[in-house]
Amino acid sequence: MQAKTWAHLAAVGLAAFVATSPAIAQEPANEAATSHYYVTSLGSLGGSSSSGNAITDFGWPLGNSNLAGDTETHAAIWIGARPFDLGTLGGPNSAVDWPVHNRQGVIAGFAETSAMMNENWSCAAFFPTADQHVCLGFVIRDGQMKALPTLGGTNGYASGVNELGEVVGWTETAVQDPTCTPPQVFQFEAVKYGRDDQPQVLAPLPGDQDSAATALNVAGDVVGISGECNNAVGALSAKHAIIWHNGKPSALPMFGGSGWNTPTDINERGDIVGFANLPPDIAADGSLEFNPVAFIWTKEKGTQEIPPLPGDTNSIAYAINNHGQVVGQSFGGPEGARAFVWENGKATDLNALVSGDAGVYLLYAEGIDDSGDITGQACTFVDNACVLPPSPSSPTPSFLAVPQHGGYAGAGVHASVPRELVRRSLLRWGVDRTAQ
């Protein structure tokens, strides 16, 4: 995958799949529009592609950045536009790809080890190359990256974190699952890890074989998917979008699609966002097509579509903050892939609301904090158009878009972060500054 196609549950992977499509994004004509955000391109770890996939309450993006040569990517945190490498579990690749809602420095993600296997599991779709390394979920606590245990199988994957430091994800079991598509063999189940980092199984819906968890809030409500093993990359693994309340799964009403029904985030109010397939989504040959539309679910209104931007056919919602602002991606039209922000019932092209770095186009937005700071991935203009896939001459950098109000006006990066706070945070997040 090139930044992130879709590896197991959709959300963060689809973004890159769409972003690396042949569509050419033209620079928006927004000189006359009011600018509401100041956007800054963020630095890389040496490669051509980076992605901001989550954001801390300090306004610092988390995600992944390619190393020089673009054959490996590492989990990263950006402070003042500068990336800091969070490392791996001994293999070539790692990433933070789902919501991290934690002020205490707890981060979750997934990383390869040095061991090899005979399959490309969930993690592979989020890395530049599918190299068949064993992949495990990791958690960073007190500055230490630690591999999270599985349910007896080989591979694991960590996604969301809440303010209590609890982590969710999914892992393989030792059970051979007949619904798997070879070379995938083993069943996988959603898990929740407490402070002791021991996995608690979150069962799928009755009648389903497999499950995966993507995000959780401080109340302990967890969202994710339920379905069959398939190839462990979304699709029929996501027959049902679900929420686990007190550990028990319940289906969230979607739009009738056969797969790709994926919650991506939940806020402290219990509002849920994600994407779901629209029918018809079964092709003539019986295969499942990818035909998503973004959704928001609330206790008051149930499930509502967040329609694509005008001229587009599809949308994906990736994140929601505690004020109900949603960010995501709209695509499938002449404008190519583009980031959106949704609030007060309306989605707006984020490119129409920004000033700052003039040479970038915002492809998708994947993280938003309670201050309204947004991160995601952009492309770089060459001759007034985005050239994809990325290269050293036309990179796809991560970005930070900061609301222009009060002290933030005219500043895209929180450059005024005290040096001591930076130093302590680097230690908390496990970053070795001497290696940067």
Coordinates of C-alpha atoms in Angstrom, one line a residue:
M1 CA 0.0 0.0 0.0
Q2 CA 1.3 3.5 -0.5
A3 CA 0.7 5.3 2.8
K4 CA -2.4 3.3 3.5
T5 CA -4.7 1.4 1.4
W6 CA -6.8 -0.7 3.6
A7 CA -5.6 -3.4 5.6
H8 CA -8.1 -4.7 7.9
L9 CA -10.8 -2.4 8.7
A10 CA -10.8 0.2 6.5
A11 CA -10.6 3.6 7.8
V12 CA -7.1 4.6 7.6
G13 CA -6.1 2.4 4.8
L14 CA -8.6 3.5 2.2
A15 CA -7.3 7.0 2.4
A16 CA -4.1 6.1 0.7
F17 CA -5.8 3.8 -1.8
V18 CA -7.9 6.7 -2.9
A19 CA -5.0 9.2 -2.6
T20 CA -2.8 7.2 -4.9
S21 CA -5.5 6.8 -7.6
P22 CA -4.7 8.2 -11.1
A23 CA -7.0 11.3 -10.5
I24 CA -5.2 14.6 -10.8
A25 CA -6.2 17.1 -8.2
Q26 CA -6.3 20.7 -9.5
E27 CA -5.4 23.6 -7.3
P28 CA -8.6 25.1 -5.8
A29 CA -9.4 28.7 -6.7
N30 CA -10.1 30.0 -3.2
E31 CA -8.4 33.3 -3.2
A32 CA -11.6 35.1 -2.5
A33 CA -12.8 32.7 0.2
T34 CA -12.4 33.4 3.9
S35 CA -9.5 31.4 5.3
H36 CA -10.3 29.6 8.5
Y37 CA -7.2 27.4 8.9
Y38 CA -3.5 28.0 8.5
V39 CA -1.9 24.9 6.9
T40 CA 1.7 23.8 7.2
S41 CA 3.4 20.9 5.5
L42 CA 5.3 18.7 8.1
G43 CA 8.7 17.2 7.7
S44 CA 9.5 13.6 6.9
L45 CA 11.9 11.0 8.1
G46 CA 13.7 11.1 4.7
G47 CA 11.1 9.6 2.4
S48 CA 8.5 11.0 0.0
S49 CA 5.4 10.1 1.9
S50 CA 4.1 10.8 5.4
S51 CA 0.7 10.7 7.0
G52 CA -0.9 12.4 10.0
N53 CA -3.4 9.8 11.3
A54 CA -4.1 11.1 14.8
I55 CA -3.4 14.1 16.9
T56 CA -2.6 14.7 20.6
D57 CA -4.3 17.3 22.7
F58 CA -1.1 19.4 22.4
G59 CA -1.9 19.7 18.7
W60 CA 1.0 17.3 17.7
P61 CA 0.2 14.9 14.9
L62 CA 0.9 11.2 15.1
G63 CA 1.2 8.8 12.2
N64 CA 3.9 7.4 10.0
S65 CA 6.6 8.7 7.7
N66 CA 8.7 6.9 5.1
L67 CA 12.4 6.6 5.4
A68 CA 14.7 7.5 2.5
G69 CA 14.0 5.2 -0.5
D70 CA 10.4 4.8 0.4
T71 CA 10.6 1.1 1.1
E72 CA 10.1 1.4 4.9
T73 CA 7.9 3.6 7.1
H74 CA 8.1 4.3 10.8
A75 CA 5.6 5.5 13.4
A76 CA 6.2 9.2 14.1
I77 CA 5.1 12.1 16.1
W78 CA 5.5 15.7 14.8
I79 CA 6.5 18.5 17.2
G80 CA 6.8 22.0 15.7
A81 CA 6.7 20.5 12.1
R82 CA 9.6 18.2 12.9
P83 CA 9.1 14.4 12.9
F84 CA 10.4 12.2 15.6
D85 CA 10.9 8.5 15.0
L86 CA 9.0 6.2 17.4
G87 CA 10.8 3.1 16.2
T88 CA 9.7 -0.5 15.5
L89 CA 9.6 -3.9 17.2
G90 CA 12.8 -5.0 15.3
G91 CA 11.4 -5.2 11.8
P92 CA 11.4 -2.6 9.0
N93 CA 8.0 -0.9 9.5
S94 CA 5.6 0.6 12.0
A95 CA 2.7 3.0 12.2
V96 CA 0.2 4.8 14.3
D97 CA -3.0 4.7 12.2
W98 CA -6.1 5.1 14.4
P99 CA -7.4 7.5 17.1
V100 CA -5.1 8.2 20.1
H101 CA -7.2 10.0 22.8
N102 CA -4.7 10.2 25.7
R103 CA -3.0 13.1 27.4
Q104 CA -0.6 11.0 29.4
G105 CA 1.7 9.9 26.5
V106 CA 0.1 6.5 25.9
I107 CA 0.3 5.7 22.2
A108 CA -0.8 2.5 20.4
G109 CA 0.1 1.3 16.9
F110 CA 1.5 -1.8 15.1
A111 CA 5.0 -2.7 14.1
E112 CA 6.9 -5.5 12.4
T113 CA 9.2 -7.8 14.2
S114 CA 12.3 -9.5 12.7
A115 CA 10.4 -12.8 12.4
M116 CA 9.0 -13.9 9.1
M117 CA 5.7 -15.7 8.2
N118 CA 4.0 -17.0 5.1
E119 CA 1.1 -14.5 4.8
N120 CA 0.5 -10.8 4.5
W121 CA -1.7 -10.0 7.4
S122 CA -3.6 -6.8 8.4
C123 CA -0.6 -4.6 8.9
A124 CA 0.9 -5.2 5.4
A125 CA -1.6 -2.9 3.6
F126 CA -0.5 0.1 5.7
F127 CA 3.2 -0.3 4.8
P128 CA 5.1 0.6 1.6
T129 CA 5.9 -3.0 0.8
A130 CA 4.3 -6.4 1.8
D131 CA 7.4 -8.2 3.1
Q132 CA 5.7 -11.0 5.3
H133 CA 7.2 -9.9 8.6
V134 CA 5.3 -10.9 11.7
C135 CA 3.3 -7.8 12.9
L136 CA 2.2 -7.1 16.4
G137 CA 0.3 -4.3 18.2
F138 CA 2.4 -2.1 20.4
V139 CA 1.8 0.3 23.2
I140 CA 4.1 3.1 24.4
R141 CA 3.8 3.7 28.2
D142 CA 6.3 5.7 30.2
G143 CA 8.6 6.0 27.2
Q144 CA 8.9 2.3 26.5
M145 CA 7.5 0.6 23.4
K146 CA 6.1 -2.8 24.3
A147 CA 4.7 -5.6 22.1
L148 CA 1.1 -6.5 23.0
P149 CA 0.3 -10.2 23.5
T150 CA -2.0 -12.1 21.0
L151 CA -4.7 -14.6 21.7
G152 CA -2.4 -17.5 20.8
G153 CA -1.9 -16.6 17.2
T154 CA 1.1 -15.1 15.4
N155 CA 0.0 -11.6 14.6
G156 CA -1.7 -8.6 16.4
Y157 CA -2.7 -5.0 15.7
A158 CA -3.4 -2.1 18.1
S159 CA -5.6 0.8 17.1
G160 CA -7.4 3.1 19.5
V161 CA -6.4 4.5 23.0
N162 CA -8.6 6.3 25.5
E163 CA -7.8 8.8 28.3
L164 CA -7.4 5.9 30.8
G165 CA -4.6 4.4 28.7
E166 CA -6.8 1.4 27.6
V167 CA -6.0 0.1 24.2
V168 CA -8.1 -1.8 21.6
G169 CA -7.2 -3.7 18.5
W170 CA -7.4 -7.3 17.2
T171 CA -5.2 -10.4 17.2
E172 CA -5.0 -13.8 15.6
T173 CA -6.0 -16.9 17.6
A174 CA -4.7 -20.4 17.1
V175 CA -8.0 -21.5 15.5
Q176 CA -8.0 -22.2 11.8
D177 CA -10.9 -20.4 10.2
P178 CA -12.6 -21.8 7.1
T179 CA -13.9 -18.3 6.2
C180 CA -10.3 -17.1 5.6
T181 CA -9.0 -16.5 2.1
P182 CA -5.6 -18.2 1.6
P183 CA -2.8 -17.6 2.5
Q184 CA -4.7 -16.2 5.5
V185 CA -5.4 -19.1 7.9
F186 CA -6.3 -18.1 11.4
Q187 CA -9.3 -16.5 13.0
F188 CA -8.8 -13.0 14.5
E189 CA -10.8 -11.4 17.4
A190 CA -11.2 -7.9 18.7
V191 CA -9.3 -7.3 22.0
K192 CA -9.2 -4.7 24.7
Y193 CA -6.0 -4.2 26.8
G194 CA -6.1 -2.8 30.3
R195 CA -3.2 -1.2 32.1
D196 CA -1.7 -4.6 32.6
D197 CA -1.6 -5.0 28.8
Q198 CA -3.5 -8.3 28.9
P199 CA -6.0 -9.0 26.1
Q200 CA -9.7 -9.2 26.9
V201 CA -11.7 -10.8 24.0
L202 CA -14.4 -8.7 22.4
A203 CA -16.6 -11.3 20.7
P204 CA -18.2 -10.8 17.2
L205 CA -21.9 -10.8 16.7
P206 CA -23.7 -14.2 16.9
G207 CA -23.2 -16.0 13.6
D208 CA -19.9 -14.2 12.7
Q209 CA -16.5 -15.7 13.1
D210 CA -14.2 -12.7 13.4
S211 CA -14.1 -9.2 14.9
A212 CA -11.8 -6.2 15.2
A213 CA -11.9 -3.1 17.4
T214 CA -10.9 0.3 16.1
A215 CA -11.6 2.9 18.8
L216 CA -12.9 3.4 22.3
N217 CA -13.8 6.2 24.7
V218 CA -13.3 6.8 28.4
A219 CA -16.6 5.1 29.3
G220 CA -15.2 1.9 27.8
D221 CA -17.5 1.8 24.8
V222 CA -15.6 0.2 21.9
V223 CA -16.4 0.3 18.2
G224 CA -15.3 -2.0 15.5
I225 CA -16.4 -4.6 13.0
S226 CA -17.8 -8.1 12.9
G227 CA -17.8 -10.6 10.0
E228 CA -15.8 -13.3 8.4
C229 CA -12.0 -13.8 8.2
N230 CA -11.8 -13.1 4.4
N231 CA -8.3 -11.7 3.7
A232 CA -8.1 -9.7 7.0
V233 CA -8.3 -6.4 5.1
G234 CA -11.8 -5.0 5.6
A235 CA -14.3 -6.0 2.9
L236 CA -16.3 -9.0 4.3
S237 CA -14.5 -8.8 7.6
A238 CA -16.6 -5.7 8.0
K239 CA -20.1 -7.2 7.3
H240 CA -21.3 -5.4 10.4
A241 CA -20.4 -2.2 12.2
I242 CA -20.7 -2.8 15.9
I243 CA -20.4 -1.2 19.4
W244 CA -19.4 -3.2 22.5
H245 CA -21.1 -1.8 25.6
N246 CA -20.0 -3.5 28.8
G247 CA -18.2 -6.0 26.6
K248 CA -21.4 -7.1 24.7
P249 CA -21.6 -6.4 20.9
S250 CA -24.6 -4.7 19.2
A251 CA -25.0 -3.9 15.6
L252 CA -25.0 -0.3 14.5
P253 CA -27.6 0.3 11.7
M254 CA -25.9 1.0 8.4
F255 CA -27.2 1.5 4.8
G256 CA -27.6 -2.1 3.5
G257 CA -24.2 -2.7 2.1
S258 CA -22.7 -6.2 2.3
G259 CA -19.3 -5.2 3.6
W260 CA -16.9 -2.4 4.4
N261 CA -19.2 -1.2 7.3
T262 CA -16.5 0.3 9.5
P263 CA -16.7 2.7 12.6
T264 CA -13.5 4.6 12.8
D265 CA -13.8 6.8 16.0
I266 CA -16.0 7.5 19.0
N267 CA -16.0 10.6 21.2
E268 CA -16.8 11.0 24.9
R269 CA -20.4 11.7 24.2
G270 CA -20.7 8.3 22.4
D271 CA -21.0 9.8 18.9
I272 CA -19.6 7.5 16.3
V273 CA -18.2 8.1 12.8
G274 CA -16.9 5.9 10.0
F275 CA -18.0 4.7 6.6
A276 CA -20.3 2.1 5.2
N277 CA -21.0 0.6 1.8
L278 CA -24.0 1.6 -0.2
P279 CA -25.9 -1.1 -2.1
P280 CA -25.7 -2.4 -4.7
D281 CA -22.1 -3.4 -3.9
I282 CA -21.9 -7.0 -5.3
A283 CA -20.5 -7.1 -8.8
A284 CA -21.6 -9.5 -11.5
D285 CA -18.8 -11.9 -10.7
G286 CA -19.9 -12.0 -7.1
S287 CA -17.1 -9.9 -5.7
L288 CA -17.7 -7.1 -3.2
E289 CA -17.1 -3.7 -4.5
F290 CA -15.9 -0.7 -2.4
N291 CA -18.7 1.9 -2.5
P292 CA -18.5 3.8 0.8
V293 CA -20.3 6.8 2.3
A294 CA -19.3 8.5 5.5
F295 CA -21.7 8.3 8.5
I296 CA -22.2 9.7 11.9
W297 CA -24.3 7.9 14.6
T298 CA -25.7 9.7 17.6
K299 CA -28.0 8.5 20.4
E300 CA -30.4 11.3 19.4
K301 CA -30.6 10.8 15.6
G302 CA -29.2 7.4 14.9
T303 CA -27.2 6.8 11.7
Q304 CA -27.0 9.7 9.2
E305 CA -25.0 9.9 6.0
I306 CA -22.3 12.5 5.6
P307 CA -22.6 12.8 1.8
P308 CA -19.7 13.3 -0.5
L309 CA -18.7 16.9 -1.5
P310 CA -20.5 18.2 -4.6
G311 CA -19.3 16.3 -7.7
D312 CA -18.0 13.3 -5.8
T313 CA -19.4 9.8 -5.4
N314 CA -18.0 8.6 -2.1
S315 CA -16.9 9.8 1.3
I316 CA -15.1 8.4 4.4
A317 CA -15.2 9.9 8.0
Y318 CA -12.1 9.2 10.0
A319 CA -12.3 11.1 13.3
I320 CA -14.6 13.1 15.5
N321 CA -13.8 15.4 18.4
N322 CA -15.8 16.1 21.5
H323 CA -17.4 19.2 19.9
G324 CA -18.9 17.0 17.2
Q325 CA -16.5 18.2 14.4
V326 CA -15.8 15.4 11.9
V327 CA -12.9 15.1 9.4
G328 CA -12.5 12.8 6.5
Q329 CA -12.2 12.4 2.7
S330 CA -14.4 12.9 -0.3
F331 CA -13.5 11.3 -3.7
G332 CA -14.8 9.9 -6.9
G333 CA -15.2 13.1 -8.9
P334 CA -13.2 15.4 -11.2
E335 CA -11.5 17.0 -8.2
G336 CA -9.8 13.8 -7.1
A337 CA -9.5 13.0 -3.4
R338 CA -9.9 15.9 -1.0
A339 CA -10.1 16.4 2.7
F340 CA -13.3 17.7 4.3
V341 CA -14.4 19.0 7.7
W342 CA -18.1 18.5 8.8
E343 CA -19.9 20.5 11.4
N344 CA -23.4 21.8 12.0
G345 CA -24.7 19.3 9.5
K346 CA -22.5 20.4 6.6
A347 CA -19.3 19.1 5.0
T348 CA -16.9 21.6 3.5
D349 CA -13.8 21.0 1.3
L350 CA -10.9 21.8 3.7
N351 CA -8.9 23.2 0.7
A352 CA -11.4 26.0 0.5
L353 CA -10.8 27.1 4.1
V354 CA -7.0 27.3 4.3
S355 CA -4.2 29.7 3.8
G356 CA -0.5 29.0 4.4
D357 CA 1.6 26.6 2.3
A358 CA 0.4 27.4 -1.2
G359 CA 1.9 24.5 -3.0
V360 CA -0.1 21.7 -1.3
Y361 CA -3.5 20.1 -1.8
L362 CA -5.1 18.4 1.2
L363 CA -6.0 14.8 0.1
Y364 CA -7.6 13.6 3.4
A365 CA -8.0 14.6 7.0
E366 CA -7.7 11.9 9.6
G367 CA -7.2 13.5 13.0
I368 CA -8.9 16.4 14.8
D369 CA -8.4 17.5 18.4
D370 CA -10.7 19.5 20.7
S371 CA -9.0 22.7 19.7
G372 CA -10.0 22.0 16.1
D373 CA -6.4 21.3 14.9
I374 CA -6.5 18.9 11.9
T375 CA -3.9 16.5 10.5
G376 CA -3.8 14.3 7.5
Q377 CA -2.0 14.0 4.1
A378 CA -1.4 16.4 1.3
C379 CA 0.1 16.3 -2.1
T380 CA 2.6 18.7 -3.6
F381 CA 1.8 20.7 -6.8
V382 CA 4.0 20.3 -9.8
D383 CA 2.9 22.5 -12.7
N384 CA -0.4 23.2 -10.9
A385 CA -1.4 19.6 -10.4
C386 CA -0.7 16.7 -8.0
V387 CA 1.5 14.0 -9.3
L388 CA 0.8 10.6 -7.8
P389 CA 2.3 8.3 -6.7
P390 CA 4.7 10.4 -4.6
S391 CA 8.4 10.8 -5.4
P392 CA 11.2 13.0 -4.0
S393 CA 10.2 15.7 -6.5
S394 CA 6.4 15.5 -5.7
P395 CA 6.0 14.2 -2.1
T396 CA 2.8 13.6 -0.2
P397 CA 3.6 15.2 3.2
S398 CA 1.5 15.1 6.4
F399 CA 0.0 18.4 7.3
L400 CA -1.3 20.4 10.3
A401 CA -4.2 22.8 9.8
V402 CA -4.7 25.2 12.8
P403 CA -7.9 27.3 13.2
Q404 CA -7.1 31.0 12.9
H405 CA -8.5 32.6 16.0
G406 CA -7.0 34.2 19.0
G407 CA -3.3 33.3 19.5
Y408 CA -3.3 30.9 16.6
A409 CA -4.0 33.5 13.9
G410 CA -1.3 33.3 11.2
A411 CA 0.5 30.4 12.7
G412 CA 0.3 26.9 11.3
V413 CA 2.5 25.1 13.7
H414 CA 2.5 25.4 17.5
A415 CA 6.0 26.7 17.5
S416 CA 5.6 28.3 21.0
V417 CA 5.7 25.0 22.8
P418 CA 8.0 25.4 25.8
R419 CA 11.4 23.6 25.3
E420 CA 11.0 21.8 28.6
L421 CA 7.6 20.4 27.6
V422 CA 9.1 19.2 24.4
R423 CA 11.9 17.5 26.3
R424 CA 9.6 15.8 28.8
S425 CA 7.1 14.7 26.1
L426 CA 9.9 13.1 24.0
L427 CA 10.9 11.1 27.0
R428 CA 7.3 10.2 27.7
W429 CA 6.7 9.1 24.2
G430 CA 9.8 7.0 24.0
V431 CA 11.7 9.1 21.5
D432 CA 15.5 9.0 21.7
R433 CA 16.4 12.6 20.8
T434 CA 20.0 11.7 20.3
A435 CA 19.0 9.5 17.3
Q436 CA 17.1 12.3 15.5

